[in-house]
Coordinates of C-alpha atoms in Angstrom, one line a residue:
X1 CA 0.0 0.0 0.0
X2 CA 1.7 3.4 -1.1
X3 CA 2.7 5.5 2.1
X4 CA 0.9 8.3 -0.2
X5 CA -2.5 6.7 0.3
X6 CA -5.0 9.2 1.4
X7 CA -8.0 8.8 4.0
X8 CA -11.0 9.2 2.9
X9 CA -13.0 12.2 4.8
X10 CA -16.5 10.4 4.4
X11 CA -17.4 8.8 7.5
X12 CA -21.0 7.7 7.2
X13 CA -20.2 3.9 7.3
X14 CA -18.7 4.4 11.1
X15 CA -22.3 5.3 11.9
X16 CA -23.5 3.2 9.5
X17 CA -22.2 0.1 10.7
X18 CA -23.0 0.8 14.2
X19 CA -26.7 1.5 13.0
X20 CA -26.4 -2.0 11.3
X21 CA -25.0 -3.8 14.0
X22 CA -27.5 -2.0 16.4
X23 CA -30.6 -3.6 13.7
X24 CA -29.1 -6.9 14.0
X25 CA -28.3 -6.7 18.1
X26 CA -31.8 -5.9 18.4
X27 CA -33.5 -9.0 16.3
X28 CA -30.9 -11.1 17.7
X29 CA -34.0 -13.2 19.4
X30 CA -35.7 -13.8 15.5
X31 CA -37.2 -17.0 14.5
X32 CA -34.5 -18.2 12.2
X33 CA -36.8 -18.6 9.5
X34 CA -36.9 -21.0 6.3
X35 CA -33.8 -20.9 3.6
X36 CA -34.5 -20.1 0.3
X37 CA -34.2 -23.1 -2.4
X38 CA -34.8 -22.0 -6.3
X39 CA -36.6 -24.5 -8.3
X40 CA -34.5 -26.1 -10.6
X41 CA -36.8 -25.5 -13.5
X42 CA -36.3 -22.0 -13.1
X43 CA -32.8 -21.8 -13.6
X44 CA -31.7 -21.5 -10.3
X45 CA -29.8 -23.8 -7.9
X46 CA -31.6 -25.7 -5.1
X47 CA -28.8 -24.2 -2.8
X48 CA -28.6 -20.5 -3.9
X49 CA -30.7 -17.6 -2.5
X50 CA -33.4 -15.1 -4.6
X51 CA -33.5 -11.9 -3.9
X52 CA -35.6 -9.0 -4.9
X53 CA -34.8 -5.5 -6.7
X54 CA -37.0 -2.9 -7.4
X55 CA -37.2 -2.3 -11.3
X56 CA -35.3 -4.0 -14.3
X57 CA -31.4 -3.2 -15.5
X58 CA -31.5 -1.2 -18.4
X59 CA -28.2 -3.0 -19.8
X60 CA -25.3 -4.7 -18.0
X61 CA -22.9 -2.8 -20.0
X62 CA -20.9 -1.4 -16.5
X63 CA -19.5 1.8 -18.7
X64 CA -22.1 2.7 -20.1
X65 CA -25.4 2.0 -18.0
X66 CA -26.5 4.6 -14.9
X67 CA -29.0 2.5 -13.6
X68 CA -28.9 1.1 -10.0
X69 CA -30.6 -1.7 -11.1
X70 CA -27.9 -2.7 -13.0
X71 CA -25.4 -1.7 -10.8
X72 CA -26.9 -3.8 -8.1
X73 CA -26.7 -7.2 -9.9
X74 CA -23.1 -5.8 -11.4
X75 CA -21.2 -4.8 -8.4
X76 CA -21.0 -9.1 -7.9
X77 CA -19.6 -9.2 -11.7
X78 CA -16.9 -7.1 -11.7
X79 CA -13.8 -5.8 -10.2
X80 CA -12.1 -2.6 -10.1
X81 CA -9.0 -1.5 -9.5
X82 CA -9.4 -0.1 -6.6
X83 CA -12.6 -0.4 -4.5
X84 CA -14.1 1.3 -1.3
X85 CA -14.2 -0.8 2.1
X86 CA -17.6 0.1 4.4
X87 CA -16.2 3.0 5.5
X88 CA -15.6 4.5 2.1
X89 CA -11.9 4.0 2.4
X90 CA -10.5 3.4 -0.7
X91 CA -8.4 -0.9 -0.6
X92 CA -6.6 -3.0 -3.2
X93 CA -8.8 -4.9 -5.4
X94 CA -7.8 -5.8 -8.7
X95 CA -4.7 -3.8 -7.8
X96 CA -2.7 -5.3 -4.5
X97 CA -0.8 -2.3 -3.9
X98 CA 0.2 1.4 -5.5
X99 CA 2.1 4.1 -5.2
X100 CA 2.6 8.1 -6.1
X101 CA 5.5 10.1 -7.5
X102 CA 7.3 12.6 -5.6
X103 CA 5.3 15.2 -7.6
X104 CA 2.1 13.1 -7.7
X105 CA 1.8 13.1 -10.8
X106 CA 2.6 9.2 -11.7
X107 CA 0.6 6.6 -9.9
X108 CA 1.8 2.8 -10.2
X109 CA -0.4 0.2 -9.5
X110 CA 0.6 -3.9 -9.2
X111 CA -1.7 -6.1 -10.4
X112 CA -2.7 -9.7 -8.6
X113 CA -0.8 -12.4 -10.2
X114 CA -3.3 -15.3 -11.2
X115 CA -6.5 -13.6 -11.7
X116 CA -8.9 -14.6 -14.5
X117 CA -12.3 -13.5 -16.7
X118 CA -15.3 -16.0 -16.3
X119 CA -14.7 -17.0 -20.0
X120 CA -11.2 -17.8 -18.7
X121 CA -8.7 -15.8 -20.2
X122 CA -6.1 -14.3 -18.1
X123 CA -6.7 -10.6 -16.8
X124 CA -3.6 -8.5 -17.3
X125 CA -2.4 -5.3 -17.4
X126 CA -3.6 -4.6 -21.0
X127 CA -7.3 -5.2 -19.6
X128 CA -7.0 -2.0 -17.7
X129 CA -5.6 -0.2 -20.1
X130 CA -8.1 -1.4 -22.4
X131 CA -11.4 -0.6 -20.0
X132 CA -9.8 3.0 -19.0
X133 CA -9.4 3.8 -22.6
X134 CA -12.8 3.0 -23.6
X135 CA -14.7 5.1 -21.1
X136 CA -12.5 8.1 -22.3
X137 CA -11.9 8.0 -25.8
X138 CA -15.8 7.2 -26.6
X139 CA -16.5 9.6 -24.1
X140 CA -18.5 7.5 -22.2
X141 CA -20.8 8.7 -19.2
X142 CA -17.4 7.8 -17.3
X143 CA -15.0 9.6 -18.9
X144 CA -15.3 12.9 -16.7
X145 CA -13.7 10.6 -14.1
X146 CA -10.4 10.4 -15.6
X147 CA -10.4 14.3 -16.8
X148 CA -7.3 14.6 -15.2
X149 CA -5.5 11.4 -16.6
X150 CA -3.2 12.0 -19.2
X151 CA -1.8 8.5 -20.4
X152 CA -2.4 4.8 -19.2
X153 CA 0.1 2.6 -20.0
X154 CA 0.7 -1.4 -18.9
X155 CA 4.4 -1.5 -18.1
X156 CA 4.2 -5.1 -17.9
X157 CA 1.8 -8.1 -17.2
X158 CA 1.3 -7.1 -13.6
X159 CA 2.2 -2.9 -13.6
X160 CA -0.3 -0.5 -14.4
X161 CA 1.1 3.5 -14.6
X162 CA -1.4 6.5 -15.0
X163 CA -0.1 9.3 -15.3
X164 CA -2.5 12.5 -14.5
X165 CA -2.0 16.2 -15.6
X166 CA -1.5 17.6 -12.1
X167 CA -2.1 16.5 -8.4
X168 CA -5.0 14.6 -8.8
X169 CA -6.4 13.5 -4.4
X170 CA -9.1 11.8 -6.0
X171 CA -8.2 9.8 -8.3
X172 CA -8.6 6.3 -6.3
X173 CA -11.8 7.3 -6.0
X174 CA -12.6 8.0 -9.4
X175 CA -11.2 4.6 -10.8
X176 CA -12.4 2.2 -8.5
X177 CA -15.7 4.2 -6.3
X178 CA -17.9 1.9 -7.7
X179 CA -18.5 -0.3 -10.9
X180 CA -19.1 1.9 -13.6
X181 CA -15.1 2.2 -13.7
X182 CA -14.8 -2.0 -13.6
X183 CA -12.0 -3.7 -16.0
X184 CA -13.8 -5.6 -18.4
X185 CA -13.1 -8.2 -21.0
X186 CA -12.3 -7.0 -24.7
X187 CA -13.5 -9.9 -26.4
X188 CA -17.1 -9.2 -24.6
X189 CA -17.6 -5.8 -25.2
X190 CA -16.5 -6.2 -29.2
X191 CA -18.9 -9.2 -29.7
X192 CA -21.4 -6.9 -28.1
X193 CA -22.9 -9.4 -25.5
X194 CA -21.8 -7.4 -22.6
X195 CA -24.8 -5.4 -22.5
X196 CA -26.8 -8.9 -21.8
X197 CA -24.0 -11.5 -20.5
X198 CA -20.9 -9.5 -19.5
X199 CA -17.8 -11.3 -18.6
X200 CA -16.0 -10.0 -15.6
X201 CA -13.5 -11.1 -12.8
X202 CA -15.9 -10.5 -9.7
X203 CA -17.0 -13.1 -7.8
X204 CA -20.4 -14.8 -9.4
X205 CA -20.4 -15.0 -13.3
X206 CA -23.6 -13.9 -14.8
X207 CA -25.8 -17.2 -16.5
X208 CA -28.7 -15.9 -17.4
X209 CA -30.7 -12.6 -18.3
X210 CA -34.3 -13.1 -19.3
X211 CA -35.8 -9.7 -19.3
X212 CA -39.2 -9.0 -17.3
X213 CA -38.1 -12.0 -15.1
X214 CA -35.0 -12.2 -13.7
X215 CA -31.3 -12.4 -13.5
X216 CA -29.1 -15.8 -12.6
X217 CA -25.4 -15.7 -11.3
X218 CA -23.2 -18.3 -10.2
X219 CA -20.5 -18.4 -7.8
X220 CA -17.5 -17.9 -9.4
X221 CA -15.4 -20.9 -7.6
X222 CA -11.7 -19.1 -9.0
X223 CA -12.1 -16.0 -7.5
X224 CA -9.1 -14.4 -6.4
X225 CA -10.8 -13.4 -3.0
X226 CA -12.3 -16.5 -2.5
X227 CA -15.1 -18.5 -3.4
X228 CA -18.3 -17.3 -2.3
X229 CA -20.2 -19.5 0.4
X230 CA -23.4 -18.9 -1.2
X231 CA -23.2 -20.9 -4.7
X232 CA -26.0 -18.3 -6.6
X233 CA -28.3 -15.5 -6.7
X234 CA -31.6 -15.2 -8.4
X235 CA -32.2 -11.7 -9.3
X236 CA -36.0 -11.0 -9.2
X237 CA -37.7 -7.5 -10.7
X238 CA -40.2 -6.7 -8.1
X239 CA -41.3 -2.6 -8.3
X240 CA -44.3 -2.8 -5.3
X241 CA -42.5 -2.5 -2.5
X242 CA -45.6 -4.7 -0.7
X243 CA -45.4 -7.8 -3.2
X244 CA -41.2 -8.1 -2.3
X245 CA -42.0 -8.1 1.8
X246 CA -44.5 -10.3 1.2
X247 CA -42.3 -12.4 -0.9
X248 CA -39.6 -12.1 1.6
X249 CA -41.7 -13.1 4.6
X250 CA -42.9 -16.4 2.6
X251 CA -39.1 -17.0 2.3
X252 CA -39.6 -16.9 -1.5
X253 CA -36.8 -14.5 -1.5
X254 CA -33.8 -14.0 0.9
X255 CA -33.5 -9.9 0.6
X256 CA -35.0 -7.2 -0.7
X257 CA -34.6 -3.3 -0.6
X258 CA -38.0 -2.8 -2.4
X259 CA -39.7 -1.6 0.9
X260 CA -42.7 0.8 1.5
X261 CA -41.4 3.5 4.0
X262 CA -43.9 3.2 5.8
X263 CA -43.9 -0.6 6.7
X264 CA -40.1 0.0 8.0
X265 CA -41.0 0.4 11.6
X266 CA -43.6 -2.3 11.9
X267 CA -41.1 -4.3 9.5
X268 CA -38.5 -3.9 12.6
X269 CA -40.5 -5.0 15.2
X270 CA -41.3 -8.3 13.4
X271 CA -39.1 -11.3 13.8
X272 CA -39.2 -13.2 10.5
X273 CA -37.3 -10.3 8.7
X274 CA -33.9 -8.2 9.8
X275 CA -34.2 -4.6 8.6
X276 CA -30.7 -2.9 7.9
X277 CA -31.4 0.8 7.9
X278 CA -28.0 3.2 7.8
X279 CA -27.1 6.1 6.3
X280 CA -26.1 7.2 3.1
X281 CA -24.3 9.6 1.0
X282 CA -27.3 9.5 -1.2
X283 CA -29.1 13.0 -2.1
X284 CA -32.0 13.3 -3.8
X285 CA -32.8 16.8 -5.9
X286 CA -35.4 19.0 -8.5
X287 CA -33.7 20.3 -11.3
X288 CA -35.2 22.7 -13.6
X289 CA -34.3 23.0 -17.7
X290 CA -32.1 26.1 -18.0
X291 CA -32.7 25.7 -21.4
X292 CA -36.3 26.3 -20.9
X293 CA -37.8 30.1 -20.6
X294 CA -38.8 31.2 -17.4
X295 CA -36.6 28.6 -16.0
X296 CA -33.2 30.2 -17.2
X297 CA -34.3 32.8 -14.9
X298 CA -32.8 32.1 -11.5
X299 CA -35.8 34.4 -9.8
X300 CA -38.1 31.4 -11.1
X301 CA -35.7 28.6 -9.8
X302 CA -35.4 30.2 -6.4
X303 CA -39.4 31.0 -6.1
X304 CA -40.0 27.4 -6.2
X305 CA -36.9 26.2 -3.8
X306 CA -38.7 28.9 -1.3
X307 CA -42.4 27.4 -2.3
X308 CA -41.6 23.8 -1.4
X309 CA -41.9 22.0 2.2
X310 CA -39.0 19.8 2.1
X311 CA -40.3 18.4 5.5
X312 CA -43.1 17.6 3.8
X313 CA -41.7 15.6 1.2
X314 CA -39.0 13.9 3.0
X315 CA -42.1 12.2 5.2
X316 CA -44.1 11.2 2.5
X317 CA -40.9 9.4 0.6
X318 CA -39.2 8.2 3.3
X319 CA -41.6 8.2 7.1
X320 CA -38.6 9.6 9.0
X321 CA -35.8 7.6 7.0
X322 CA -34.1 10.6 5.6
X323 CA -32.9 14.0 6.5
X324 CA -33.8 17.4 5.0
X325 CA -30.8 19.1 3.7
X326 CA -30.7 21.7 1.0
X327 CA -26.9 20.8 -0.4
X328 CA -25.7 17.5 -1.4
X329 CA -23.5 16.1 1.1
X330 CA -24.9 14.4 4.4
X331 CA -24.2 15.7 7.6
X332 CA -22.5 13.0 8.9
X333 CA -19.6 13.5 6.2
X334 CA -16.7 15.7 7.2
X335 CA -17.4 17.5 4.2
X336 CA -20.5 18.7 5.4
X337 CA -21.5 22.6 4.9
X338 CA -24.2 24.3 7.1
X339 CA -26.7 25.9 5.0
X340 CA -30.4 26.8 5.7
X341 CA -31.4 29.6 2.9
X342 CA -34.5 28.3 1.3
X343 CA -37.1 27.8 4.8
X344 CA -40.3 27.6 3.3
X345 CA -41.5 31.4 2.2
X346 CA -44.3 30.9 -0.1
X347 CA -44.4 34.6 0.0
X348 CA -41.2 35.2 -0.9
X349 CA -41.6 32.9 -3.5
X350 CA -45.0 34.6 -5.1
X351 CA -42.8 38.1 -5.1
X352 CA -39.6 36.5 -7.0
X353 CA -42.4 35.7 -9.5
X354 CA -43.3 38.7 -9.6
X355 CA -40.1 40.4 -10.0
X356 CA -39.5 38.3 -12.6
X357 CA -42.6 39.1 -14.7
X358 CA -44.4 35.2 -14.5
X359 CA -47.8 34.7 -14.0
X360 CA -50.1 31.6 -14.5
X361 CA -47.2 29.5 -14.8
X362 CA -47.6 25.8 -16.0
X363 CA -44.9 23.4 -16.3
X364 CA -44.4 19.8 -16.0
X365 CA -42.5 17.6 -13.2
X366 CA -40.9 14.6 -14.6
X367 CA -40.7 11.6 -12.5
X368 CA -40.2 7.9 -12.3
X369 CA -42.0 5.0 -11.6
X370 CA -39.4 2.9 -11.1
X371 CA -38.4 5.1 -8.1
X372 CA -41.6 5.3 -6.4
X373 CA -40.4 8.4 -3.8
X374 CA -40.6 10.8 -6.7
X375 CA -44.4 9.7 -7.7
X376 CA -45.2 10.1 -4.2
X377 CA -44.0 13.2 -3.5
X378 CA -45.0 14.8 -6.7
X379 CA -48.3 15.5 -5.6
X380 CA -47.1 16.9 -2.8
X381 CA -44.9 19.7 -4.6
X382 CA -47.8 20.0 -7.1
X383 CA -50.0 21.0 -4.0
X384 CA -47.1 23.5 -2.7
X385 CA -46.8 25.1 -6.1
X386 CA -50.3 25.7 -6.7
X387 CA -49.8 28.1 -3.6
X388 CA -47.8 30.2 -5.2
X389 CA -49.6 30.4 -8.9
X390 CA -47.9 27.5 -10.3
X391 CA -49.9 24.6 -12.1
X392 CA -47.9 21.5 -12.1
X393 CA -48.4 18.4 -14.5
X394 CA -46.8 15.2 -13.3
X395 CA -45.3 13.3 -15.9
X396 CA -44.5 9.8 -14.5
X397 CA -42.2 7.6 -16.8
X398 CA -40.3 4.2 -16.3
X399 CA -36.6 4.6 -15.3
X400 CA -35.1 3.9 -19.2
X401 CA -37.6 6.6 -20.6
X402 CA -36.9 8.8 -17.8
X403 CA -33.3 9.1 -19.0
X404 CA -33.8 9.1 -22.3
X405 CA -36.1 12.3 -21.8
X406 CA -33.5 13.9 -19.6
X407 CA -30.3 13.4 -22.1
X408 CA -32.4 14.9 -24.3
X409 CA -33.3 17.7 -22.4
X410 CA -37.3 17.2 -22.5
X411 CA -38.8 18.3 -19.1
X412 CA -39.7 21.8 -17.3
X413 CA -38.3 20.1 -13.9
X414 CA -36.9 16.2 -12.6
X415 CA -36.6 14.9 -9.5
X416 CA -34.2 12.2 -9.1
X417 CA -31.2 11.0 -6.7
X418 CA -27.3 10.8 -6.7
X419 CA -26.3 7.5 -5.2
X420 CA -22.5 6.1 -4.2
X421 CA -20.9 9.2 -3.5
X422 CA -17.9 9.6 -2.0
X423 CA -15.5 12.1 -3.1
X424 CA -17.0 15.8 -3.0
X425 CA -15.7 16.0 -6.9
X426 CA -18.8 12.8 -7.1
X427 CA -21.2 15.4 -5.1
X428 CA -20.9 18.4 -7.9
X429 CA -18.7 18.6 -10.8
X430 CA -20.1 16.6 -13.5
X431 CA -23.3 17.9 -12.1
X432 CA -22.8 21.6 -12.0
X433 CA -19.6 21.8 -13.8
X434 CA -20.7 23.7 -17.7
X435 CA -18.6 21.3 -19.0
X436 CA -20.0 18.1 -16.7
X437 CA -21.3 15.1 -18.2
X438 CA -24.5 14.9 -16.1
X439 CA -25.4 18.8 -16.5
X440 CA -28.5 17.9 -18.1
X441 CA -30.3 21.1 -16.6
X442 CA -28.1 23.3 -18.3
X443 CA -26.4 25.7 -15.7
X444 CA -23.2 27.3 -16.6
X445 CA -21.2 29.8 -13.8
X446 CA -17.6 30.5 -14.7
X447 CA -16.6 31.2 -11.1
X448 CA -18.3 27.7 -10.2
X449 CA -16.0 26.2 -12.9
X450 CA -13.1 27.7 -11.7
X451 CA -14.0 26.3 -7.8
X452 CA -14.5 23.1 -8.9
X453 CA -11.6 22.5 -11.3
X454 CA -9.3 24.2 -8.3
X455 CA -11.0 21.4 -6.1
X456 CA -10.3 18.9 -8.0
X457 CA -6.3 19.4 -7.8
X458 CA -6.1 20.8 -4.1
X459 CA -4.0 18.3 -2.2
X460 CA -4.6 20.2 1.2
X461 CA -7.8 19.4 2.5
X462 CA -8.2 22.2 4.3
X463 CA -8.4 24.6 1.6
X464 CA -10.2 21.7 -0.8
X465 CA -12.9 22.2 1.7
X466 CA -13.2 25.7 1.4
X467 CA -13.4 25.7 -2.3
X468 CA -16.2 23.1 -2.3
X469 CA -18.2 24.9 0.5
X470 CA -17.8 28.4 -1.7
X471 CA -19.3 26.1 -4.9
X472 CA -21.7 24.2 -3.2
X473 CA -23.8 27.3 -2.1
X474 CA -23.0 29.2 -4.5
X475 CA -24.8 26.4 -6.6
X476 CA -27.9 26.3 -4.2
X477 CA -28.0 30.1 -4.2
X478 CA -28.9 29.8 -7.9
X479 CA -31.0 26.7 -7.8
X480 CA -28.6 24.6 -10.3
X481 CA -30.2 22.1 -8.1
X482 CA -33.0 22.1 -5.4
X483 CA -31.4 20.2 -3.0
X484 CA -34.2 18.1 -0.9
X485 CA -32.8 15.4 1.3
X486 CA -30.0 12.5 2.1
X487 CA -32.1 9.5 2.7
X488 CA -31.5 6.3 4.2
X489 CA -30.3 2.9 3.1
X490 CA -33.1 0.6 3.6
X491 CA -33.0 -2.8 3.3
X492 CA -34.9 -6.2 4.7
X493 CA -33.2 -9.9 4.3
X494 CA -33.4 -13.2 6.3
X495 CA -32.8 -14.1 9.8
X496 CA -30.7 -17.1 8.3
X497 CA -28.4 -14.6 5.9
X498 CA -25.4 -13.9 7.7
X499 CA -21.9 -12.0 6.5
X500 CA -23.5 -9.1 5.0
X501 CA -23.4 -5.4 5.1
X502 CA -25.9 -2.8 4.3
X503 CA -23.2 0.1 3.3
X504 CA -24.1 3.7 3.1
X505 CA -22.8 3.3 -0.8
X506 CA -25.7 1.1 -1.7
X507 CA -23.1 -1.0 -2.8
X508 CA -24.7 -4.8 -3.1
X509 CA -22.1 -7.3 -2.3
X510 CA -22.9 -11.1 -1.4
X511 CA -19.1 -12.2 -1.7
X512 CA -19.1 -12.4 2.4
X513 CA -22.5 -13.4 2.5
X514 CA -23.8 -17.1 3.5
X515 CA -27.4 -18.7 4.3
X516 CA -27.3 -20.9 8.2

């Protein structure tokens, strides 16, 4: 481990295992409930577990897809080079070890020894040149991550070098934070079956996709960590949060973090289901088209940050799971910065749309239904909008359309969530940045640019800080996003499933995991 290696400042997972471990202490006395066997017929393995997710993967494709759902079933598929322990800290993976130049500007990574694809071919050095080189030179939803990289290069077999531009403190963060960075096989991406049976070096190999249904992956017995103790994983879609705990308490399925919000404390006091609920670094936001008259006017985007009850909508998405906060980063990170500007003032609101000449306003709130928060708490902003002279239309769209319709830049407002973040470069840039990848509501502030790309370099952390804390309200003061809340990490699994850990990063990882 390089001597250079950097703690990370996010500390949710301290409190988030502690929350877990607190969950678990307390159903320590549950029945120990029925294991889960998979018929056979179905593709499954009479010794394996089903679980539950809450909507379909768009595509497995790990560079190219943004969805959860896929990201869920993937983070078992693939490796990275890097990856982040449960208390965001980033460990070897794929890489055993690394270390920085003098001037920080080389990083050199060694590779395991021995380490193979599902299909079997040997993953070396080239592989990760190969996979960083894709994300950037097709500019792939990635790319912004590596920004500051200026050449990849394999040395040999086993050494990796990156060289970056300047002094780049995220940079482990960026290449290995989660699995849309993961090393993946050249052979599957050219022969284009990586979007439905991508070949990885994780620890279950994917067998099966049949859309609408579900997803089949086997233990991958050659893992470098270890074989995993549970020998597969059904994947099942199930979007009504009601049908999954249902499912799960009829052991049909062994986990599940398709839950109503408000079944989670009456979920808790049962004892034929654990409930995991922790932290997260999550945030969930309304963004308004820049694009779009009145919205380019930042009168109109602060008039409806002052018009809505954020208390009000964190309750109906989440029953107490989640805590209002109008910028992006949780208050249990040490990046956290204090700031309270938008307290509901409906009349405030009504005379910045009046300074800025709008009356009888319609516009349309885009939503999914594959993320059942936002269509509940729709009506609820529609209702605190029409106090203030604004008719809203809710326009409520499965997760795939959803993101079509925002790339293309068709809605008045979204809501959505950010989930994994870790770095505060993960919290803003591509987000905010004019140049960001993910900057789909259009906002452009040169003196935001300049904070972020002056983050993004700053190897002392106490001036890193200030720069993001100038940014990040500077960013709220002009509505680039309507910040609404950091919610928690819900999830419910089996008395019998032991070795697993709800993290803060949503991350989904049964490596550890086993079935008594």
């Amino acid at each position: 481990m390089s001597t250079t290696h950097r703690r990370s400042r996010l500390r949710p997972t301290l409190g988030a295992i502690a929350a877990s471990a607190l969950v678990c202490g307390v159903l320590a006395s549950c029945s120990g409930g029925d294991g889960v066997d998979i018929d056979e017929s179905d593709g499954g393995s009479s010794d394996g577990i089903a679980v539950a997710i809450g909507g379909e993967p768009d595509q497995l494709d790990p560079h190219k897809t943004s969805s959860y759902f896929s990201f869920q079933v993937l983070e078992n598929v693939y490796d990275t080079l890097v990856e982040p322990d449960e208390n965001l800290e980033m460990q070897p993976a794929l890489a055993k070890s690394w270390t920085q130049s003098k001037d920080q500007l080389t990083w050199t990574f060694t590779l395991r020894d021995g380490v193979t694809f599902h299909d079997g071919s040997d993953f070396t050095a080239e592989d990760v040149v190969y996979s960083f080189n894709r994300i950037t030179r097709n500019d792939l939803p990635n790319a912004y991550r590596f920004a500051a990289v200026k050449e990849v290069t394999a040395v040999d077999p086993h050494t990796v070098r990156i060289d970056v531009k300047a002094p780049t403190p995220n940079l482990l963060s960026s290449i290995g934070g989660f699995k849309g960075v993961a090393i993946v096989d050249k052979a599957n991406v050219e022969s284009g079956d990586i979007t439905t049976k991508p070949v990885g070096t994780g620890p279950y190999a994917l067998t099966d996709f049949t859309s609408g249904d579900h997803i089949d992956l086997e233990a991958n017995e050659d893992y470098w960590g270890g074989a995993p103790k549970i020998p597969s994983i059904r994947y099942r879609f199930i979007a009504e949060g009601a049908t999954a705990i249902a499912a799960l308490k009829a052991g049909e399925i062994a986990w599940t973090d398709s839950i109503p919000p408000q079944q989670v404390e009456s979920l808790s006091e049962g004892d034929d289901v654990n409930v995991g609920v922790v932290p997260s670094n999550d945030y969930w936001y309304l963004a308004l088209n820049e694009k779009r008259k009145p919205f380019d006017d930042v009168r109109v985007r602060q008039a409806i940050a002052y018009a809505i009850d954020r208390d009000d909508i964190a309750q109906v998405t989440s029953y107490g799971n989640a805590e209002v906060n109008q910028l992006a980063i949780p208050k249990d990170s040490a990046w956290y910065t204090e700031y309270d500007t938008y307290s509901l003032d409906q009349e405030k609101a009504r005379d910045l749309l009046d300074e800025a000449g709008v009356e009888d306003l319609e516009m349309e709130l885009m939503v999914s239904s594959d993320y059942p928060e936002t269509v509940d708490a729709a009506q609820v902003i529609a209702d605190s909008l029409s106090e203030v002279g604004i008719d809203l239309k809710i326009r409520s769209l499965d997760f795939g359309t959803w993101l079509d319709e925002q790339s293309k830049g068709n809605f008045d407002m979204l809501y959505m969530g950010w989930l994994g973040n870790i770095d505060p470069d993960d919290f803003y840039y591509s987000q905010h940045h004019t140049d960001g990848a993910d900057n789909a509501q259009g906002y452009s502030n040169p003196k935001v640019d300049r904070l972020l790309d002056s983050a993004r370099t700053e190897t002392d952390e106490d001036k890193r800080q200030q720069l993001y804390d100038e940014a990040a309200t500077t960013i709220a003061d002009e509505a680039s996003y309507i910040y609404l809340y950091n919610p928690s990490v819900i999830q419910a699994y089996s008395p019998d499933l032991s070795g697993y850990t709800v993290r803060s990063d949503r991350a989904i990882r049964w490596r550890d995991a086993s079935m008594d």
